[in-house]
Short mmCIF file of C-alpha atoms and ligand atoms in Angstrom, two decimals:
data_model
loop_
_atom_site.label_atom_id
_atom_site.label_comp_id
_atom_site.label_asym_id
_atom_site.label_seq_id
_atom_site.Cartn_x
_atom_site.Cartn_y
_atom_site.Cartn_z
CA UNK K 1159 18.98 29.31 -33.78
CA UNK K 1160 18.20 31.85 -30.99
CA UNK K 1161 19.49 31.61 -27.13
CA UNK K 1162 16.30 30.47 -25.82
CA UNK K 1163 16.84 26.93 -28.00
CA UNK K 1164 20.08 26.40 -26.71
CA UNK K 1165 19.06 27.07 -23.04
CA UNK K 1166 16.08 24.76 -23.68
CA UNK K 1167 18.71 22.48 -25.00
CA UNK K 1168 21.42 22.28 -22.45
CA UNK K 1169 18.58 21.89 -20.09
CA UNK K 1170 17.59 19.42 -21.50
CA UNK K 1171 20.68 17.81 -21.54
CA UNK K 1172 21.41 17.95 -18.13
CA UNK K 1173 17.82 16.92 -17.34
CA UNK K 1174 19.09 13.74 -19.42
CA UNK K 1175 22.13 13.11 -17.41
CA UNK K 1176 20.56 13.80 -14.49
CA UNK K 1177 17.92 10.87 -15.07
CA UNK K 1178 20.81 8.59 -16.13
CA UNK K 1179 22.77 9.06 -12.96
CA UNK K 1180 19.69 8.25 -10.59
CA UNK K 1181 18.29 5.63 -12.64
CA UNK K 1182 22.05 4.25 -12.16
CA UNK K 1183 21.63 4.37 -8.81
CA UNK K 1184 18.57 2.89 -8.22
CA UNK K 1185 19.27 -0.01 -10.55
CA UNK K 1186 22.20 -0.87 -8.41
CA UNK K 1187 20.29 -0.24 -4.75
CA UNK K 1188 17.81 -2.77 -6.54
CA UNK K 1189 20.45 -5.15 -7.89
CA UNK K 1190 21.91 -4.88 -4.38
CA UNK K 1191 18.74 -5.47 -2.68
CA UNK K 1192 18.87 -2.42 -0.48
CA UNK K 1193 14.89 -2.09 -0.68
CA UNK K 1194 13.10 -3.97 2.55
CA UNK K 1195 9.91 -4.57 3.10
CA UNK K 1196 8.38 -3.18 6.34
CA UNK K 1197 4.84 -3.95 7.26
CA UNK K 1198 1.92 -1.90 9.50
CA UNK K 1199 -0.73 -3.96 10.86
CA UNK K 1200 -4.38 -3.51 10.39
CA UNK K 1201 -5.80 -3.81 13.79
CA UNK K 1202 -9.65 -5.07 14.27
CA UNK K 1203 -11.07 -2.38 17.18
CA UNK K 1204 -13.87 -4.95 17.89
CA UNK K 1205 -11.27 -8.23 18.58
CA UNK K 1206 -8.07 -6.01 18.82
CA UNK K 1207 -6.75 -8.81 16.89
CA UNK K 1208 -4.41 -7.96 13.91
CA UNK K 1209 -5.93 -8.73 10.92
CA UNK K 1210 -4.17 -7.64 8.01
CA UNK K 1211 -1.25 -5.65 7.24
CA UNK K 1212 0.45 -3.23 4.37
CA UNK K 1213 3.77 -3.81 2.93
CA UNK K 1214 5.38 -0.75 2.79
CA UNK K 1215 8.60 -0.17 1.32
CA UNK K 1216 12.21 1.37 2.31
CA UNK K 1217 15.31 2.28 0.96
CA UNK K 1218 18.50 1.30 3.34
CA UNK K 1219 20.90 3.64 1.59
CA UNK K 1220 25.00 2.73 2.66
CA UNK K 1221 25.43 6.64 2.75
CA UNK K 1222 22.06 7.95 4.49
CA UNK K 1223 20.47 4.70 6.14
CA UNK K 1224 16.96 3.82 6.08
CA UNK K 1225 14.96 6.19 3.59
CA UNK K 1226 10.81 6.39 3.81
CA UNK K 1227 9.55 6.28 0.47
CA UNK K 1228 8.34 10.29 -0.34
CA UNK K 1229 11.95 10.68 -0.53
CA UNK K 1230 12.83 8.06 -3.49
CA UNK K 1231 9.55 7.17 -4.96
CA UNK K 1232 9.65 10.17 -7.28
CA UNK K 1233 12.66 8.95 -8.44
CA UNK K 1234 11.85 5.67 -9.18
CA UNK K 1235 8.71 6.26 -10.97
CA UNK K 1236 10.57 9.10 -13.25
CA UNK K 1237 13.49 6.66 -13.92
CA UNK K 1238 11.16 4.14 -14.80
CA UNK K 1239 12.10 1.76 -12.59
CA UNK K 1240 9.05 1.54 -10.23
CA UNK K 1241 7.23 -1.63 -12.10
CA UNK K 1242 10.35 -3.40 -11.21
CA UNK K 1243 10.35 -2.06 -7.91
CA UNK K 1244 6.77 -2.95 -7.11
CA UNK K 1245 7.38 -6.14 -8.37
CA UNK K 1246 10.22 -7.08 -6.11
CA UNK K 1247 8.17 -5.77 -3.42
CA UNK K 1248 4.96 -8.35 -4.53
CA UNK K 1249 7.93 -10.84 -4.59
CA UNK K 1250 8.93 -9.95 -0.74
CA UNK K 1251 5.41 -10.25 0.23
CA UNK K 1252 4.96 -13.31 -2.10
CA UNK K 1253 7.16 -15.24 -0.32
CA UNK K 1254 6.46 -13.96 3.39
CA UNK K 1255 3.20 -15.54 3.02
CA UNK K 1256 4.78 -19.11 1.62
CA UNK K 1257 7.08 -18.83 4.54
CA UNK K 1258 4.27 -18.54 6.88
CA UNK K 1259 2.46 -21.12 5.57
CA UNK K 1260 5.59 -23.77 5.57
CA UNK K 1261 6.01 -22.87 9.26
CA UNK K 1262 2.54 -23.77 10.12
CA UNK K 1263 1.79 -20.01 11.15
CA UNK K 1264 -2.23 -19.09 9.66
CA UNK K 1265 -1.35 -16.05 7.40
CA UNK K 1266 -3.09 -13.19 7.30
CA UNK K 1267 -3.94 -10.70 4.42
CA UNK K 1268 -1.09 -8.35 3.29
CA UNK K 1269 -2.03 -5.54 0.95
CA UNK K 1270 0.66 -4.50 -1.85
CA UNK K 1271 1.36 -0.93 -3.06
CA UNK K 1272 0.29 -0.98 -7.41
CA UNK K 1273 1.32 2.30 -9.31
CA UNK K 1274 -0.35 3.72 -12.56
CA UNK K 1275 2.70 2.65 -14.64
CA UNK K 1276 2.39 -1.10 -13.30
CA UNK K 1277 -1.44 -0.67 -14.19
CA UNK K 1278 -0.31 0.62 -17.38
CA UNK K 1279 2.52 -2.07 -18.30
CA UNK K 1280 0.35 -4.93 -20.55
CA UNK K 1281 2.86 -7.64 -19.26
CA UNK K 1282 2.01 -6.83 -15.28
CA UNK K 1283 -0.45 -10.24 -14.58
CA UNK K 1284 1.79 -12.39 -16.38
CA UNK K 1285 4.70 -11.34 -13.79
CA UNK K 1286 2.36 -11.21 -10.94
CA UNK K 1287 1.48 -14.93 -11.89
CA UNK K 1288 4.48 -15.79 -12.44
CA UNK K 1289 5.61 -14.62 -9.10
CA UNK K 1290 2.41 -16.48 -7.04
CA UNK K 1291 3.75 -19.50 -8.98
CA UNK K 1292 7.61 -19.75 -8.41
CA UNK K 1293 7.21 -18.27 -5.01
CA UNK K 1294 3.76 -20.93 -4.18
CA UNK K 1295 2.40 -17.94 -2.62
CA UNK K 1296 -1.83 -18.49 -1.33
CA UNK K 1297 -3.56 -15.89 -3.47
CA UNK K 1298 -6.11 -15.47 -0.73
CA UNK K 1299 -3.92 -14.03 1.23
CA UNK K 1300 -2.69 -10.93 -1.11
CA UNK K 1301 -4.05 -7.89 -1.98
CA UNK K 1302 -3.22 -4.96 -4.06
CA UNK K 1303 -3.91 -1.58 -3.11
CA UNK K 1304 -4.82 0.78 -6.30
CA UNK K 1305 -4.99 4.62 -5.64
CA UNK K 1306 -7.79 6.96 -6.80
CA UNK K 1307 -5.29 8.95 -9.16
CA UNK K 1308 -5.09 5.15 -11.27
CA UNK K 1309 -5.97 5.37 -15.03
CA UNK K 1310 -9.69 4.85 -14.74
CA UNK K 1311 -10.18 6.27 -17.84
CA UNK K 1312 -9.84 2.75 -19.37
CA UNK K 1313 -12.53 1.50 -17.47
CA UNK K 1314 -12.84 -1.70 -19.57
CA UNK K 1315 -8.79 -2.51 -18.77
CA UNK K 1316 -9.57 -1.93 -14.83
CA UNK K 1317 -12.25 -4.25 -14.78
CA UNK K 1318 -10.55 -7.08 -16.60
CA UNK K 1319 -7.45 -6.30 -13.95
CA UNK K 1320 -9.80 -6.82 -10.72
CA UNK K 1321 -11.34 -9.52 -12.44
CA UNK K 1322 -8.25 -11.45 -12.92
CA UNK K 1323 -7.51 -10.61 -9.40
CA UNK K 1324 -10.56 -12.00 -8.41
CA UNK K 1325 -10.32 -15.00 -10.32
CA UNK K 1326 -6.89 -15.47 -8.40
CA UNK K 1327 -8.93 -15.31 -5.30
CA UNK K 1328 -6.50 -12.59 -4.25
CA UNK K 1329 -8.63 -9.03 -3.37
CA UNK K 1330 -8.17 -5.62 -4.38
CA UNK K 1331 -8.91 -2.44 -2.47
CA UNK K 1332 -8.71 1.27 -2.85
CA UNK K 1333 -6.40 3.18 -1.10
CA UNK K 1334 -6.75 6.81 -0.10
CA UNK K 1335 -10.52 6.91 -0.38
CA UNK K 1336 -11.13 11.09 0.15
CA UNK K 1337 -7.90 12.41 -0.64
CA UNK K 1338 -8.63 13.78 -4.19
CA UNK K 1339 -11.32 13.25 -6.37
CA UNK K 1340 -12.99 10.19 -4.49
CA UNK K 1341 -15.10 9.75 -7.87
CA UNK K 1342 -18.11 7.44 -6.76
CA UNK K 1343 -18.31 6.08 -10.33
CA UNK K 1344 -15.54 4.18 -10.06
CA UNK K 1345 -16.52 2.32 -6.96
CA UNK K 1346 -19.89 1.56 -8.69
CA UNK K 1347 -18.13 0.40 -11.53
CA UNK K 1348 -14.91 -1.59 -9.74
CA UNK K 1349 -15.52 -4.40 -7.19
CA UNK K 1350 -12.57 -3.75 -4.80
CA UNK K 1351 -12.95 -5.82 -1.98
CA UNK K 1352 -11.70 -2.83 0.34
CA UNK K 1353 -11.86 1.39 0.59
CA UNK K 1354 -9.25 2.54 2.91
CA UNK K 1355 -10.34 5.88 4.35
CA UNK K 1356 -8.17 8.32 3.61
CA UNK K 1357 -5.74 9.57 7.08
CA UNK K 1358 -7.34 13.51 6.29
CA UNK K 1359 -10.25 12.03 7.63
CA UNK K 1360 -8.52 11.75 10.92
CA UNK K 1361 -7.12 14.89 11.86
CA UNK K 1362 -7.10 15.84 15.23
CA UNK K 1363 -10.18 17.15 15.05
CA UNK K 1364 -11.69 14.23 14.93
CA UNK K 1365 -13.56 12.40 16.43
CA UNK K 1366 -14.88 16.20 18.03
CA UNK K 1367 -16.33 17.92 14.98
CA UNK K 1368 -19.57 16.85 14.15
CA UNK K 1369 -18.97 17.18 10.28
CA UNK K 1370 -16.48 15.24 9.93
CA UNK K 1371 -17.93 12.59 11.89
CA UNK K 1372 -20.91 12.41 10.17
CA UNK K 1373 -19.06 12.28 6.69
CA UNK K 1374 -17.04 9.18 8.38
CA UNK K 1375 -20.26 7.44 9.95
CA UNK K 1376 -21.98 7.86 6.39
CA UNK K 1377 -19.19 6.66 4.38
CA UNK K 1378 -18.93 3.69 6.43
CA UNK K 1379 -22.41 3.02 6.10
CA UNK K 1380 -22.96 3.28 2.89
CA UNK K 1381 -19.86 0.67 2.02
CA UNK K 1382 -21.26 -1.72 4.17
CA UNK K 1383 -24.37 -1.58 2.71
CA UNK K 1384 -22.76 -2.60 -0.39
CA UNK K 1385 -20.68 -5.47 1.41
CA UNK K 1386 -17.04 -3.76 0.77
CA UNK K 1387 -14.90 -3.15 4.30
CA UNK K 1388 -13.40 -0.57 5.58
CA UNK K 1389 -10.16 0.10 6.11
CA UNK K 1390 -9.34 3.93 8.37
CA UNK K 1391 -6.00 4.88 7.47
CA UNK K 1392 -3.74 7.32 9.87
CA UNK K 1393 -5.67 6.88 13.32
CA UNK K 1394 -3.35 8.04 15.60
CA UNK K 1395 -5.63 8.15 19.30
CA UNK K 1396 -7.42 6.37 21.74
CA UNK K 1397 -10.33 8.60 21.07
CA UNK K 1398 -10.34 8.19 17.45
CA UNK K 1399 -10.89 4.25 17.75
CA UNK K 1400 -13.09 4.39 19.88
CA UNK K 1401 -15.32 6.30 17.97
CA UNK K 1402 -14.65 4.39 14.81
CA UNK K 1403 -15.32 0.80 16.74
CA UNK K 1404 -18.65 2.39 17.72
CA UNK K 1405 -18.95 3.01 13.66
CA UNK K 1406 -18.15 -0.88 12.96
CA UNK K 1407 -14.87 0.17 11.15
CA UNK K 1408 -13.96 -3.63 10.30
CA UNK K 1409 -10.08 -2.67 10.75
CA UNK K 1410 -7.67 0.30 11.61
CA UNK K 1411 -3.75 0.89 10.54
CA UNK K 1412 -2.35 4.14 12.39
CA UNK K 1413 0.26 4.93 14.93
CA UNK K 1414 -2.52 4.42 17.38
CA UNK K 1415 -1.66 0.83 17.00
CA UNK K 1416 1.85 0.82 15.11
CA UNK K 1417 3.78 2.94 13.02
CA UNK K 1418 5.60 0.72 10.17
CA UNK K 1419 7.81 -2.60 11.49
CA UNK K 1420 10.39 -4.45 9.71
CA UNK K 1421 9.22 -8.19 9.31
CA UNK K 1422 11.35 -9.70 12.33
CA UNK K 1423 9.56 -6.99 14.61
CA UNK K 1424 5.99 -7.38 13.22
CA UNK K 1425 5.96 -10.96 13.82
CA UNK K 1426 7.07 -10.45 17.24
CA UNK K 1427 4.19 -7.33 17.67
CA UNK K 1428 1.47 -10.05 16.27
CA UNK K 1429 2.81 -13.16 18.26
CA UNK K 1430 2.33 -10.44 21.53
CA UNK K 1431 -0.85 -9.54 20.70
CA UNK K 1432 -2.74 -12.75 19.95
CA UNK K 1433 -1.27 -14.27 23.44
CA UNK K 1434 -2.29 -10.76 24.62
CA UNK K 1435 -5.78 -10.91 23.53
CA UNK K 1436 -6.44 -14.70 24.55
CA UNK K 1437 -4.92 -14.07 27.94
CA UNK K 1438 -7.91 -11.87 28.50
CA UNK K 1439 -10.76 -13.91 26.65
CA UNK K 1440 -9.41 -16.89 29.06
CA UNK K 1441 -8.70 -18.83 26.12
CA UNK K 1442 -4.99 -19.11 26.59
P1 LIG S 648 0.02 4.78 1.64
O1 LIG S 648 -0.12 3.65 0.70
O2 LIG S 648 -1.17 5.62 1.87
O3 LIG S 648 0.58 4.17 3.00
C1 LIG S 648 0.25 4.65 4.28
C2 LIG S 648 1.24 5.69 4.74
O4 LIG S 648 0.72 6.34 5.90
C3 LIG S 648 2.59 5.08 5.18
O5 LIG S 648 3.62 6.02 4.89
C4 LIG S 648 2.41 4.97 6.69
O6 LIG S 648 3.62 4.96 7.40
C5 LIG S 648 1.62 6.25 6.96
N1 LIG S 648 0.86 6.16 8.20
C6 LIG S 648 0.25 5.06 8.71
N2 LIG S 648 -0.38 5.35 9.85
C7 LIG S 648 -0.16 6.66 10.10
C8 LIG S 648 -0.55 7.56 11.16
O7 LIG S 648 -1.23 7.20 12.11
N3 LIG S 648 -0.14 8.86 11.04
C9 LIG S 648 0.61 9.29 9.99
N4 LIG S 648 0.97 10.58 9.98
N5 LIG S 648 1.01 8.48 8.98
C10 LIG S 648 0.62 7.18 9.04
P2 LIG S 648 4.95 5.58 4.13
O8 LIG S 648 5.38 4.22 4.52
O9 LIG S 648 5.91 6.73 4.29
O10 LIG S 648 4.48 5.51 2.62
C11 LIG S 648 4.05 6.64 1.92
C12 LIG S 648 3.45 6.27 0.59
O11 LIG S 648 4.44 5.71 -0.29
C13 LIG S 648 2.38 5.19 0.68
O12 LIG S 648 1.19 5.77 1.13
C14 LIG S 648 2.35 4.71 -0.77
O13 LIG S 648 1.59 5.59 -1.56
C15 LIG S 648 3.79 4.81 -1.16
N6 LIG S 648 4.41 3.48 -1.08
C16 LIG S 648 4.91 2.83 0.00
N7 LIG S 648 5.42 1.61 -0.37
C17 LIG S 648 5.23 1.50 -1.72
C18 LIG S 648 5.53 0.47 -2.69
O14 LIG S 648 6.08 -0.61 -2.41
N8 LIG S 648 5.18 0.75 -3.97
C19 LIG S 648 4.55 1.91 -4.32
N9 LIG S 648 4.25 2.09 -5.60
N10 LIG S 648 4.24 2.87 -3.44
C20 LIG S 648 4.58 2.67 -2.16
CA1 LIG S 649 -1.34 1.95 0.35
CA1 LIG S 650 -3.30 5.19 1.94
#
C-alpha cells in the first residue's frame, strides 16, 4: 500500500473522530436544552403593526454564551443532528403558539426554519403532526420556511409536502428569494404562500439605484399578481421602508424594525407596539 493511502487513511480517521466528538457535543447541548428560540418580527409598513415573526435559533454554550447559528449550523447538519434540531425548534414554536392561545393573546404567524435533510427524512410529517397534536398547536398559525437550495429535483415529493402543509392549513414560504439560483420554475410549480426577498436586495444602495429598484418593484408585482406576499428580508433604514411601503411590500423583518429577540423581549416589543399604534389611530 503506498503513503498516499495511509495519509488518506489517518485522515480519514481523524475526520471520524472529529465528527464523533462534535456530534457528542451537540447531542448533549440538545439533551440539555441549551438551544432557545429567539424570534424577529415581521413588521407591516402600511399598519406598522407586527404581523408575523421568524423563529430563529441559538446556541447558549456554558463556555462561550449565546452562539448565532453560522457558527454551529454546519455542525449540526454534518453530524446529522439538524432534523432533530429543527424539530425541537417546530416544538418551541409549537407550543408558543398553544401558550398564546390559552392566555387569550390572538397569535400571529411564526415561520420555522426546514433544511434539505428534514425535506429529505420520509418520517418528517408524521413528527411534525405529531408535534401540532401533543403540543394542540393552531396550524394556521405556522409556517415553514424552505430555501431555494431545497431538493427540487423531486418535484413530485415537494408538492405532496406543501400539499400536506396546506391541508394542515399551516403555509409555506420561500426564503431567500434572489440569493442563488431564484429558479422561476419552481415557484410556478410550488404554491408557497410567501417569497421572502432575499436581504442582497437591500444593500445600501438601495433604495438609490434605479436597477435595483426596478428589479424589487417588478418582483413585487409580479407575486402579487399571482396572490403570494411578500416578505423583504434585511431592511435595515428608514429610507428603505419607505420605498418598499410605496411598493405595497405586505411585511418587512430587518434591523430597521428589530434585530432577533428572545421570547420574553418580543412579547414585550409587540405588546409596545400595538398600544403604540392604537394610541395614534385614537383607538386606545
Ligand atoms: P435566514 O433564515 O435567512 O434568517 C434571517 C437572518 O437574517 C437571521 O440571521 C437574521 O438575524 C438576519 N437578519 C435579519 N434582519 C437583518 C438585517 O436587517 N440585517 C442583517 N445584516 N441581517 C439581518 P441568523 O439568526 O444569524 O440566522 C442565519 C441563518 O441560519 C438563517 O437565515 C437560517 O438559514 C439559519 N437558521 C436560523 N435558525 C434556524 C433553525 O432553527 N433551523 C435551520 N435549519 N436553520 C436556521
Ligand atoms: Ca428563514
Ligand atoms: Ca432568509
Amino acid at each position: 500500500m503506498g503513503n498516499e493511502d495511509e495519509g488518506w487513511k489517518g485522515r480519514n480517521r481523524k475526520e471520524m473522530r472529529e465528527k464523533d466528538k462534535f456530534y457528542r457535543i451537540l447531542r448533549n447541548a440538545l439533551e440539555n436544552q441549551e438551544f432557545e428560540m429567539y424570534l424577529q418580527p415581521k413588521v407591516s409598513p402600511k399598519t406598522a403593526k407586527i404581523g408575523g415573526a421568524e423563529a430563529l435559533i441559538r446556541w447558549n454554550n456554558p463556555v462561550y454564551g449565546m452562539l448565532p447559528p453560522d457558527q454551529f449550523l454546519p455542525m449540526l447538519e454534518h453530524s446529522g443532528l439538524i432534523v432533530q434540531v429543527d424539530l425541537y425548534m417546530f416544538r418551541k414554536v409549537c407550543g408558543l403558539l398553544h401558550r398564546w392561545e390559552c392566555e387569550g393573546i390572538e397569535p400571529i404567524v411564526i415561520s420555522v426554519n426546514v433544511s434539505k435533510a428534514d425535506m429529505e427524512y420520509d418520517g418528517i410529517l408524521t413528527e411534525y403532526d405529531r408535534i401540532m397534536e401533543e403540543t394542540g398547536a393552531p396550524a394556521q398559525y405556522l409556517e415553514l420556511e424552505f430555501t431555494e437550495d431545497m431538493s427540487y429535483s423531486d418535484m413530485p415529493r415537494m408538492q405532496r409536502i406543501l400539499q400536506w402543509i396546506h391541508e394542515k392549513g399551516a403555509h409555506c414560504a420561500m426564503d431567500d428569494f434572489g440569493k442563488a439560483y431564484s429558479n422561476l420554475n419552481v415557484i410556478q410549480e410550488l404554491e408557497f404562500d410567501t417569497i421572502k426577498l432575499d436581504k442582497c436586495f437591500f444593500k445600501e444602495d438601495f433604495p438609490n439605484e434605479e436597477r435595483g429598484k426596478k428589479i424589487v418593484g417588478g418582483l413585487l408585482e409580479m407575486f402579487q399578481a399571482i396572490g403570494v406576499s411578500v416578505v423583504a428580508e434585511g431592511v435595515e433604514t428608514k429610507a428603505q421602508k419607505q420605498e418598499l411601503k410605496k411598493m405595497n411590500c405586505e411585511l418587512i423583518q430587518g434591523y430597521y424594525y428589530s434585530k432577533p429577540l428572545p421570547v420574553e423581549r418580543f412579547e414585550k416589543f409587540w405588546k409596545e407596539r400595538e398600544e403604540a399604534v392604537n394610541l395614534l389611530l385614537g383607538t386606545a
